[in-house]
Amino acid sequence: MKLLKLVSVMALITSGTVSAESTAPNASVDAHFDANPVITLGPRPAFLVNDMDEGPLKEKLKACIGMPMRASDFSIGHRGASLMFPEHTRESYIAAAQMGAGIVECDVTFTKDKALVCRHSQNDLHMTTDILAHPELAAKCTVPFTPAVPSKGEKANVECRTSDLTLKEFKQLKGKMDGANPMATTVEAYMKGTPGWRTDLYASRGTLMTHAESIELLKSLGVKMTPELKVPKVSMPFDGFSQADYAQKMIDEYKAAGVSAENVFPQSFNLDDVTYWIENEPTFGEQAVYLDARVYKQRNWESSLKEMKPLSEKGVKYISPPQFALLSLNKAGEIVASDYAEHAKQADINVISWTLERSGTLANGGGWYYQSVKDAINNDGDVLTVLDVLANDVGVVGVFSDWPATTTFYANCVGL
């Protein structure tokens, strides 16, 4: 991968004289930016460092504020830069690359006419797009909008799938920030559900993308790609389109675009998809990632080397569980690597963590992603402590983040 142009973050933050516009190729940074983005981390990494508890890690990271930055494969853009940009949109992907994400994710699902598109779920259009503002398209939803009845405590009901629309219809939509007001009595109120710790400031342009379009954009930005084959919400095969067809079509679009397998990390929660790639597309299967949901979907499931080794024996070289599965607290109340992390290491499987900065403020324990270490989480700066444990104790090879600037900053500071 080409190294991206180096930029002094401190100059960008403090001088007021250096801007992305003045340093970018052709002096232009907008939704049509198409090559070698200037890395602009903005003020958030410094804010997080200053919010950390006092100690050696804080001093080390503080010394890195203002140093030149470059892209890092350790920094993975989760749905782009979805903390503040509508997820899986052109604008979100560009923002992630500008923050130095070396790898960017397109979650892959399909439309009624079997075109592959970037959406986190096949049935999230009512949450992540403006489909409800298009009555003619909203009428095609699997479950049309039914308003809430607050007096009875009944929530609004609606479900809109990509498979409800043709590609042409899908492309009429605009991405919005993920969210909804479940107690809304009107469509307009339902769509205004962005969590308070996010923003709509960058949601005026949410350009939806096909999978193939995302490939071309990410190629032009000089980043690697990690597509996730989403679990279909429709019965498979869908109009003759089997799960194997689906898994193969995703890989075929990289081959058609001339993308080398070494630049692609295909993912799936379905182990059969991962083994399909290993067996049928071995060059792409070499970096196939098994997204492990066992830790939260199977009651009382506990990690063991006995559970981990069969994955390695199947040829799985990358595993990716939620962040909390990789972390634990020792007797002193310090964050350390979990048994799961140790078992993956013993089975010689690379680990990727998800998802950093998807929890809002960390003042009250950090929520779902921090559930195994919540007693050690009490400020936003703790995100960098967690990141340090993931990198050094767990030994992850990459971290998904909704705001890649943070992981890029850390990776550059510690020399990853």
CSV table of C-alpha atoms in Angstrom, one decimal:
chain,number,residue,atom,x,y,z
A,1,MET,CA,0.0,0.0,0.0
A,2,LYS,CA,1.2,3.5,-0.8
A,3,LEU,CA,2.2,5.5,2.3
A,4,LEU,CA,-0.2,8.4,2.6
A,5,LYS,CA,1.2,12.0,2.7
A,6,LEU,CA,2.5,13.0,6.1
A,7,VAL,CA,0.9,15.9,7.9
A,8,SER,CA,1.6,17.5,11.3
A,9,VAL,CA,-1.5,17.0,13.3
A,10,MET,CA,-0.6,19.8,15.8
A,11,ALA,CA,-0.2,22.3,13.0
A,12,LEU,CA,-3.6,21.4,11.7
A,13,ILE,CA,-5.2,21.7,15.1
A,14,THR,CA,-3.4,24.8,16.4
A,15,SER,CA,-1.9,27.0,13.7
A,16,GLY,CA,-5.0,27.9,11.7
A,17,THR,CA,-2.7,28.3,8.7
A,18,VAL,CA,-2.5,24.7,7.5
A,19,SER,CA,-5.7,23.2,6.2
A,20,ALA,CA,-6.7,20.0,4.4
A,21,GLU,CA,-7.7,22.2,1.5
A,22,SER,CA,-4.2,23.8,1.2
A,23,THR,CA,-2.3,20.5,1.5
A,24,ALA,CA,-4.5,18.0,-0.4
A,25,PRO,CA,-3.8,17.0,-4.0
A,26,ASN,CA,-5.3,19.7,-6.3
A,27,ALA,CA,-6.2,21.7,-3.2
A,28,SER,CA,-9.6,19.9,-2.9
A,29,VAL,CA,-11.1,17.8,-0.2
A,30,ASP,CA,-14.7,16.9,-0.6
A,31,ALA,CA,-17.0,14.0,-1.4
A,32,HIS,CA,-15.2,13.5,-4.7
A,33,PHE,CA,-11.7,13.3,-3.1
A,34,ASP,CA,-10.2,10.3,-4.9
A,35,ALA,CA,-6.5,9.8,-4.1
A,36,ASN,CA,-4.0,9.9,-1.3
A,37,PRO,CA,-6.0,11.6,1.4
A,38,VAL,CA,-4.2,14.0,3.8
A,39,ILE,CA,-4.4,12.4,7.2
A,40,THR,CA,-6.2,14.8,9.5
A,41,LEU,CA,-6.8,13.4,13.0
A,42,GLY,CA,-8.5,16.5,14.4
A,43,PRO,CA,-8.7,17.2,18.1
A,44,ARG,CA,-10.1,14.0,19.4
A,45,PRO,CA,-6.9,12.0,20.1
A,46,ALA,CA,-5.5,14.9,22.1
A,47,PHE,CA,-8.8,15.2,24.0
A,48,LEU,CA,-8.7,11.5,24.9
A,49,VAL,CA,-5.0,11.7,26.0
A,50,ASN,CA,-5.7,14.7,28.2
A,51,ASP,CA,-8.7,12.8,29.8
A,52,MET,CA,-6.6,9.8,30.8
A,53,ASP,CA,-5.6,8.9,34.3
A,54,GLU,CA,-2.1,10.0,35.1
A,55,GLY,CA,0.6,7.5,34.4
A,56,PRO,CA,3.4,6.4,32.0
A,57,LEU,CA,1.0,5.6,29.2
A,58,LYS,CA,-0.5,9.1,29.3
A,59,GLU,CA,2.9,10.6,29.2
A,60,LYS,CA,4.0,8.5,26.3
A,61,LEU,CA,0.9,9.3,24.3
A,62,LYS,CA,1.0,13.0,25.2
A,63,ALA,CA,4.5,13.2,23.7
A,64,CYS,CA,3.1,12.0,20.4
A,65,ILE,CA,0.6,14.8,20.0
A,66,GLY,CA,1.6,16.7,16.9
A,67,MET,CA,3.9,14.1,15.4
A,68,PRO,CA,3.5,13.3,11.7
A,69,MET,CA,1.0,10.5,11.0
A,70,ARG,CA,0.6,7.9,8.3
A,71,ALA,CA,-2.0,5.3,7.6
A,72,SER,CA,-1.9,2.0,9.5
A,73,ASP,CA,-3.6,-1.4,8.9
A,74,PHE,CA,-4.0,-1.6,12.7
A,75,SER,CA,-6.7,1.1,12.2
A,76,ILE,CA,-9.8,-0.3,10.6
A,77,GLY,CA,-12.7,2.0,9.6
A,78,HIS,CA,-15.9,0.3,11.0
A,79,ARG,CA,-18.5,1.1,8.4
A,80,GLY,CA,-16.3,4.0,7.5
A,81,ALA,CA,-16.2,6.7,10.2
A,82,SER,CA,-19.6,6.0,11.5
A,83,LEU,CA,-19.3,7.9,14.8
A,84,MET,CA,-20.2,11.1,13.0
A,85,PHE,CA,-20.8,10.2,9.3
A,86,PRO,CA,-23.8,8.1,8.0
A,87,GLU,CA,-22.4,4.6,7.9
A,88,HIS,CA,-21.5,2.8,4.7
A,89,THR,CA,-21.7,6.0,2.6
A,90,ARG,CA,-19.1,7.4,0.3
A,91,GLU,CA,-18.5,10.3,2.7
A,92,SER,CA,-18.0,7.9,5.6
A,93,TYR,CA,-15.4,5.9,3.7
A,94,ILE,CA,-13.5,9.0,2.6
A,95,ALA,CA,-13.5,10.3,6.2
A,96,ALA,CA,-12.1,7.0,7.5
A,97,ALA,CA,-9.2,7.1,4.9
A,98,GLN,CA,-8.5,10.7,5.8
A,99,MET,CA,-8.1,9.6,9.4
A,100,GLY,CA,-5.5,7.1,8.4
A,101,ALA,CA,-7.5,3.9,8.4
A,102,GLY,CA,-5.4,1.4,6.5
A,103,ILE,CA,-8.4,-0.9,6.1
A,104,VAL,CA,-12.1,0.1,5.6
A,105,GLU,CA,-15.2,-2.1,5.9
A,106,CYS,CA,-18.2,-2.5,3.5
A,107,ASP,CA,-20.9,-4.8,5.0
A,108,VAL,CA,-22.3,-6.6,2.0
A,109,THR,CA,-25.9,-7.5,1.4
A,110,PHE,CA,-28.1,-7.7,-1.7
A,111,THR,CA,-31.1,-6.1,-3.4
A,112,LYS,CA,-34.2,-7.6,-4.9
A,113,ASP,CA,-32.4,-8.0,-8.2
A,114,LYS,CA,-29.3,-9.5,-6.4
A,115,ALA,CA,-27.0,-6.6,-6.7
A,116,LEU,CA,-24.5,-6.4,-3.8
A,117,VAL,CA,-24.6,-3.2,-1.8
A,118,CYS,CA,-23.1,-1.8,1.3
A,119,ARG,CA,-25.4,-1.9,4.3
A,120,HIS,CA,-24.8,-3.2,7.9
A,121,SER,CA,-27.9,-5.4,7.7
A,122,GLN,CA,-30.3,-6.4,5.0
A,123,ASN,CA,-33.2,-5.0,7.1
A,124,ASP,CA,-31.9,-1.7,8.4
A,125,LEU,CA,-33.0,0.8,5.7
A,126,HIS,CA,-35.6,2.3,8.0
A,127,MET,CA,-32.8,3.1,10.5
A,128,THR,CA,-29.9,4.1,8.2
A,129,THR,CA,-31.5,5.7,5.2
A,130,ASP,CA,-34.3,8.1,4.3
A,131,ILE,CA,-36.5,5.4,2.8
A,132,LEU,CA,-39.5,6.5,4.9
A,133,ALA,CA,-39.3,9.9,3.3
A,134,HIS,CA,-40.0,8.3,-0.1
A,135,PRO,CA,-43.7,7.1,0.2
A,136,GLU,CA,-43.5,5.1,-3.0
A,137,LEU,CA,-40.5,3.2,-1.8
A,138,ALA,CA,-41.6,2.9,1.8
A,139,ALA,CA,-44.8,1.2,0.6
A,140,LYS,CA,-42.5,-1.7,-0.6
A,141,CYS,CA,-41.1,-2.3,2.9
A,142,THR,CA,-41.6,-5.8,4.3
A,143,VAL,CA,-43.3,-4.2,7.3
A,144,PRO,CA,-44.7,-0.7,6.4
A,145,PHE,CA,-44.5,2.0,9.1
A,146,THR,CA,-47.0,1.7,11.9
A,147,PRO,CA,-47.0,4.5,14.5
A,148,ALA,CA,-46.3,4.1,18.1
A,149,VAL,CA,-49.2,4.2,20.7
A,150,PRO,CA,-47.5,5.9,23.7
A,151,SER,CA,-50.6,5.6,25.9
A,152,LYS,CA,-50.3,1.9,25.6
A,153,GLY,CA,-46.6,1.7,25.6
A,154,GLU,CA,-46.6,0.3,22.1
A,155,LYS,CA,-43.6,1.1,19.9
A,156,ALA,CA,-43.6,2.0,16.3
A,157,ASN,CA,-43.2,-0.9,13.9
A,158,VAL,CA,-41.4,-1.0,10.6
A,159,GLU,CA,-38.9,-3.1,8.6
A,160,CYS,CA,-37.4,-2.1,5.3
A,161,ARG,CA,-35.0,-4.5,3.5
A,162,THR,CA,-32.6,-4.0,0.7
A,163,SER,CA,-34.2,-7.1,-0.8
A,164,ASP,CA,-37.5,-5.1,-1.0
A,165,LEU,CA,-35.9,-2.8,-3.6
A,166,THR,CA,-34.2,-3.1,-6.9
A,167,LEU,CA,-30.8,-1.5,-7.2
A,168,LYS,CA,-32.3,1.4,-9.1
A,169,GLU,CA,-34.7,2.1,-6.3
A,170,PHE,CA,-31.9,1.6,-3.6
A,171,LYS,CA,-29.8,4.2,-5.3
A,172,GLN,CA,-32.6,6.8,-4.9
A,173,LEU,CA,-32.1,6.7,-1.1
A,174,LYS,CA,-29.7,8.8,1.0
A,175,GLY,CA,-27.8,7.5,4.0
A,176,LYS,CA,-28.6,9.0,7.4
A,177,MET,CA,-27.2,8.5,10.9
A,178,ASP,CA,-28.2,5.1,12.3
A,179,GLY,CA,-31.1,5.6,14.7
A,180,ALA,CA,-34.8,6.0,15.2
A,181,ASN,CA,-37.4,7.2,17.7
A,182,PRO,CA,-39.3,4.0,18.6
A,183,MET,CA,-42.1,6.0,20.3
A,184,ALA,CA,-42.8,8.2,17.3
A,185,THR,CA,-46.3,8.7,16.1
A,186,THR,CA,-45.2,10.1,12.7
A,187,VAL,CA,-42.6,9.1,10.1
A,188,GLU,CA,-40.9,12.4,10.5
A,189,ALA,CA,-40.5,11.9,14.2
A,190,TYR,CA,-39.4,8.3,13.8
A,191,MET,CA,-36.5,9.3,11.5
A,192,LYS,CA,-35.2,11.8,14.1
A,193,GLY,CA,-33.5,9.3,16.4
A,194,THR,CA,-29.8,10.0,16.2
A,195,PRO,CA,-28.2,9.3,19.6
A,196,GLY,CA,-27.2,12.4,21.5
A,197,TRP,CA,-23.5,11.4,21.5
A,198,ARG,CA,-23.4,11.4,17.7
A,199,THR,CA,-24.2,14.3,15.3
A,200,ASP,CA,-26.2,15.0,12.2
A,201,LEU,CA,-23.7,17.7,11.1
A,202,TYR,CA,-22.2,15.4,8.4
A,203,ALA,CA,-25.5,13.8,7.4
A,204,SER,CA,-26.5,16.2,4.6
A,205,ARG,CA,-24.8,14.0,2.0
A,206,GLY,CA,-25.1,10.3,2.6
A,207,THR,CA,-24.2,8.7,-0.8
A,208,LEU,CA,-25.2,5.0,-0.8
A,209,MET,CA,-22.8,2.6,-2.6
A,210,THR,CA,-22.9,-0.7,-4.3
A,211,HIS,CA,-20.2,-3.1,-3.2
A,212,ALA,CA,-18.4,-2.7,-6.6
A,213,GLU,CA,-18.5,1.1,-6.2
A,214,SER,CA,-17.0,0.8,-2.7
A,215,ILE,CA,-14.1,-1.3,-4.2
A,216,GLU,CA,-13.3,1.3,-6.8
A,217,LEU,CA,-13.5,4.1,-4.2
A,218,LEU,CA,-11.3,2.3,-1.7
A,219,LYS,CA,-8.8,1.4,-4.4
A,220,SER,CA,-8.5,5.1,-5.3
A,221,LEU,CA,-8.0,6.0,-1.6
A,222,GLY,CA,-5.1,3.5,-1.3
A,223,VAL,CA,-6.7,1.4,1.5
A,224,LYS,CA,-7.2,-2.3,2.0
A,225,MET,CA,-10.8,-3.7,2.2
A,226,THR,CA,-12.7,-5.9,4.7
A,227,PRO,CA,-16.1,-6.8,3.3
A,228,GLU,CA,-18.5,-8.6,5.6
A,229,LEU,CA,-21.0,-11.0,4.1
A,230,LYS,CA,-24.1,-10.2,6.1
A,231,VAL,CA,-26.5,-12.9,7.2
A,232,PRO,CA,-29.5,-12.7,4.8
A,233,LYS,CA,-32.9,-11.9,6.4
A,234,VAL,CA,-34.7,-13.6,3.5
A,235,SER,CA,-34.8,-17.4,3.1
A,236,MET,CA,-32.0,-18.8,1.0
A,237,PRO,CA,-31.8,-19.6,-1.8
A,238,PHE,CA,-33.4,-16.3,-2.8
A,239,ASP,CA,-34.9,-16.5,-6.2
A,240,GLY,CA,-32.3,-19.2,-7.1
A,241,PHE,CA,-29.5,-17.2,-5.4
A,242,SER,CA,-27.8,-19.6,-2.9
A,243,GLN,CA,-25.6,-18.8,0.0
A,244,ALA,CA,-22.6,-20.2,-1.9
A,245,ASP,CA,-23.6,-17.9,-4.9
A,246,TYR,CA,-23.7,-15.0,-2.5
A,247,ALA,CA,-20.3,-15.8,-1.0
A,248,GLN,CA,-18.8,-16.3,-4.4
A,249,LYS,CA,-20.2,-13.2,-5.9
A,250,MET,CA,-18.6,-11.0,-3.3
A,251,ILE,CA,-15.2,-12.4,-4.1
A,252,ASP,CA,-15.8,-12.2,-7.8
A,253,GLU,CA,-16.3,-8.5,-7.6
A,254,TYR,CA,-12.8,-8.1,-6.2
A,255,LYS,CA,-11.4,-10.3,-8.9
A,256,ALA,CA,-13.2,-8.3,-11.6
A,257,ALA,CA,-11.8,-5.1,-10.1
A,258,GLY,CA,-8.3,-6.5,-10.2
A,259,VAL,CA,-7.8,-6.3,-6.4
A,260,SER,CA,-5.1,-8.5,-5.0
A,261,ALA,CA,-6.3,-11.0,-2.4
A,262,GLU,CA,-3.6,-9.7,0.0
A,263,ASN,CA,-5.6,-6.4,0.1
A,264,VAL,CA,-8.9,-8.1,1.1
A,265,PHE,CA,-10.0,-9.5,4.5
A,266,PRO,CA,-13.4,-11.1,3.8
A,267,GLN,CA,-15.5,-11.6,7.0
A,268,SER,CA,-18.6,-13.5,8.1
A,269,PHE,CA,-20.3,-14.6,11.3
A,270,ASN,CA,-21.2,-17.7,9.4
A,271,LEU,CA,-18.3,-20.2,9.7
A,272,ASP,CA,-19.5,-22.0,6.5
A,273,ASP,CA,-18.9,-18.8,4.5
A,274,VAL,CA,-15.3,-18.6,5.9
A,275,THR,CA,-14.6,-22.3,5.1
A,276,TYR,CA,-16.2,-21.8,1.7
A,277,TRP,CA,-13.6,-19.1,0.9
A,278,ILE,CA,-10.8,-21.2,2.3
A,279,GLU,CA,-11.7,-24.2,0.2
A,280,ASN,CA,-12.9,-22.5,-3.0
A,281,GLU,CA,-11.0,-19.2,-3.1
A,282,PRO,CA,-7.8,-20.1,-1.1
A,283,THR,CA,-5.9,-16.9,-1.9
A,284,PHE,CA,-8.8,-14.8,-0.5
A,285,GLY,CA,-9.5,-17.5,2.2
A,286,GLU,CA,-6.0,-17.0,3.5
A,287,GLN,CA,-7.2,-13.7,5.1
A,288,ALA,CA,-10.8,-14.7,5.8
A,289,VAL,CA,-12.0,-13.6,9.2
A,290,TYR,CA,-14.4,-15.5,11.3
A,291,LEU,CA,-16.6,-13.1,13.3
A,292,ASP,CA,-17.2,-14.9,16.6
A,293,ALA,CA,-20.7,-14.4,18.1
A,294,ARG,CA,-20.5,-17.4,20.3
A,295,VAL,CA,-19.4,-15.3,23.3
A,296,TYR,CA,-22.8,-13.5,23.4
A,297,LYS,CA,-25.2,-15.7,21.5
A,298,GLN,CA,-24.6,-19.0,23.3
A,299,ARG,CA,-25.7,-18.9,27.0
A,300,ASN,CA,-22.9,-19.9,29.3
A,301,TRP,CA,-20.4,-20.4,26.5
A,302,GLU,CA,-16.9,-20.3,27.8
A,303,SER,CA,-13.7,-20.1,25.8
A,304,SER,CA,-11.3,-23.0,25.8
A,305,LEU,CA,-8.4,-24.2,23.7
A,306,LYS,CA,-10.5,-27.2,22.8
A,307,GLU,CA,-13.1,-24.9,21.2
A,308,MET,CA,-10.4,-22.8,19.5
A,309,LYS,CA,-8.1,-25.4,17.9
A,310,PRO,CA,-10.7,-26.9,15.5
A,311,LEU,CA,-11.0,-23.4,13.9
A,312,SER,CA,-7.3,-23.4,13.2
A,313,GLU,CA,-7.5,-26.9,11.9
A,314,LYS,CA,-10.2,-25.8,9.4
A,315,GLY,CA,-7.7,-23.2,8.1
A,316,VAL,CA,-9.1,-20.2,9.9
A,317,LYS,CA,-6.3,-17.7,10.5
A,318,TYR,CA,-8.2,-14.7,11.7
A,319,ILE,CA,-10.9,-14.5,14.4
A,320,SER,CA,-12.8,-11.4,15.5
A,321,PRO,CA,-14.9,-11.4,18.7
A,322,PRO,CA,-16.4,-8.3,20.4
A,323,GLN,CA,-14.0,-6.3,22.4
A,324,PHE,CA,-15.2,-7.4,25.8
A,325,ALA,CA,-14.4,-11.1,25.0
A,326,LEU,CA,-10.7,-10.2,24.8
A,327,LEU,CA,-10.5,-8.3,28.1
A,328,SER,CA,-10.6,-9.2,31.7
A,329,LEU,CA,-9.7,-7.7,35.1
A,330,ASN,CA,-6.9,-9.1,37.3
A,331,LYS,CA,-7.1,-9.2,41.1
A,332,ALA,CA,-5.8,-5.7,41.3
A,333,GLY,CA,-8.6,-4.4,39.1
A,334,GLU,CA,-6.4,-3.8,36.1
A,335,ILE,CA,-7.4,-4.5,32.5
A,336,VAL,CA,-5.6,-7.6,31.1
A,337,ALA,CA,-6.0,-10.1,28.3
A,338,SER,CA,-8.8,-12.6,28.8
A,339,ASP,CA,-8.7,-16.4,28.6
A,340,TYR,CA,-10.2,-16.1,25.1
A,341,ALA,CA,-7.3,-14.0,24.0
A,342,GLU,CA,-4.8,-16.5,25.4
A,343,HIS,CA,-6.6,-19.5,23.7
A,344,ALA,CA,-6.6,-17.7,20.3
A,345,LYS,CA,-2.9,-17.1,20.7
A,346,GLN,CA,-2.2,-20.7,21.7
A,347,ALA,CA,-4.2,-21.9,18.6
A,348,ASP,CA,-2.1,-19.6,16.4
A,349,ILE,CA,-5.0,-17.5,15.2
A,350,ASN,CA,-4.7,-13.8,14.6
A,351,VAL,CA,-7.2,-11.6,16.5
A,352,ILE,CA,-9.1,-8.5,15.4
A,353,SER,CA,-11.2,-6.6,17.8
A,354,TRP,CA,-14.5,-4.7,17.4
A,355,THR,CA,-15.7,-2.0,18.1
A,356,LEU,CA,-13.9,0.9,19.6
A,357,GLU,CA,-15.7,4.3,20.1
A,358,ARG,CA,-19.2,2.9,19.5
A,359,SER,CA,-20.3,3.4,23.1
A,360,GLY,CA,-20.7,7.2,23.7
A,361,THR,CA,-19.2,8.5,26.9
A,362,LEU,CA,-17.3,6.1,29.0
A,363,ALA,CA,-18.1,7.9,32.3
A,364,ASN,CA,-20.4,5.1,33.5
A,365,GLY,CA,-18.6,1.9,32.6
A,366,GLY,CA,-18.8,2.1,28.8
A,367,GLY,CA,-21.8,-0.2,28.1
A,368,TRP,CA,-21.9,-3.4,26.1
A,369,TYR,CA,-18.5,-3.3,24.5
A,370,TYR,CA,-16.8,-2.9,27.9
A,371,GLN,CA,-19.0,-5.3,30.0
A,372,SER,CA,-16.1,-7.5,31.1
A,373,VAL,CA,-14.0,-4.5,32.4
A,374,LYS,CA,-16.7,-2.0,33.3
A,375,ASP,CA,-15.4,-1.6,36.9
A,376,ALA,CA,-12.2,-0.2,35.5
A,377,ILE,CA,-13.8,2.3,33.1
A,378,ASN,CA,-14.8,5.8,34.3
A,379,ASN,CA,-13.6,8.3,31.7
A,380,ASP,CA,-13.3,8.7,28.0
A,381,GLY,CA,-9.5,8.5,28.2
A,382,ASP,CA,-9.8,4.9,29.2
A,383,VAL,CA,-10.4,4.0,25.6
A,384,LEU,CA,-6.7,4.5,25.1
A,385,THR,CA,-5.9,2.2,28.0
A,386,VAL,CA,-8.1,-0.4,26.5
A,387,LEU,CA,-6.4,0.0,23.2
A,388,ASP,CA,-3.0,-0.4,24.8
A,389,VAL,CA,-4.1,-3.7,26.4
A,390,LEU,CA,-5.5,-4.9,23.1
A,391,ALA,CA,-2.3,-4.1,21.3
A,392,ASN,CA,0.3,-5.3,23.8
A,393,ASP,CA,-1.4,-7.9,26.0
A,394,VAL,CA,-3.9,-9.4,23.6
A,395,GLY,CA,-1.7,-8.8,20.6
A,396,VAL,CA,-4.5,-7.9,18.2
A,397,VAL,CA,-3.5,-7.2,14.6
A,398,GLY,CA,-6.2,-4.7,14.0
A,399,VAL,CA,-9.0,-2.8,15.8
A,400,PHE,CA,-12.3,-1.8,14.2
A,401,SER,CA,-13.2,1.8,15.3
A,402,ASP,CA,-16.1,4.1,14.5
A,403,TRP,CA,-13.6,7.0,14.6
A,404,PRO,CA,-10.3,5.7,13.1
A,405,ALA,CA,-8.3,8.8,14.1
A,406,THR,CA,-8.0,7.4,17.6
A,407,THR,CA,-6.5,4.0,16.5
A,408,THR,CA,-4.3,5.7,13.9
A,409,PHE,CA,-2.9,8.0,16.5
A,410,TYR,CA,-2.2,5.2,18.9
A,411,ALA,CA,-0.6,3.0,16.2
A,412,ASN,CA,1.7,5.8,15.0
A,413,CYS,CA,2.7,6.7,18.6
A,414,VAL,CA,3.7,3.2,19.6
A,415,GLY,CA,5.2,2.3,16.2
A,416,LEU,CA,2.8,-0.3,15.0
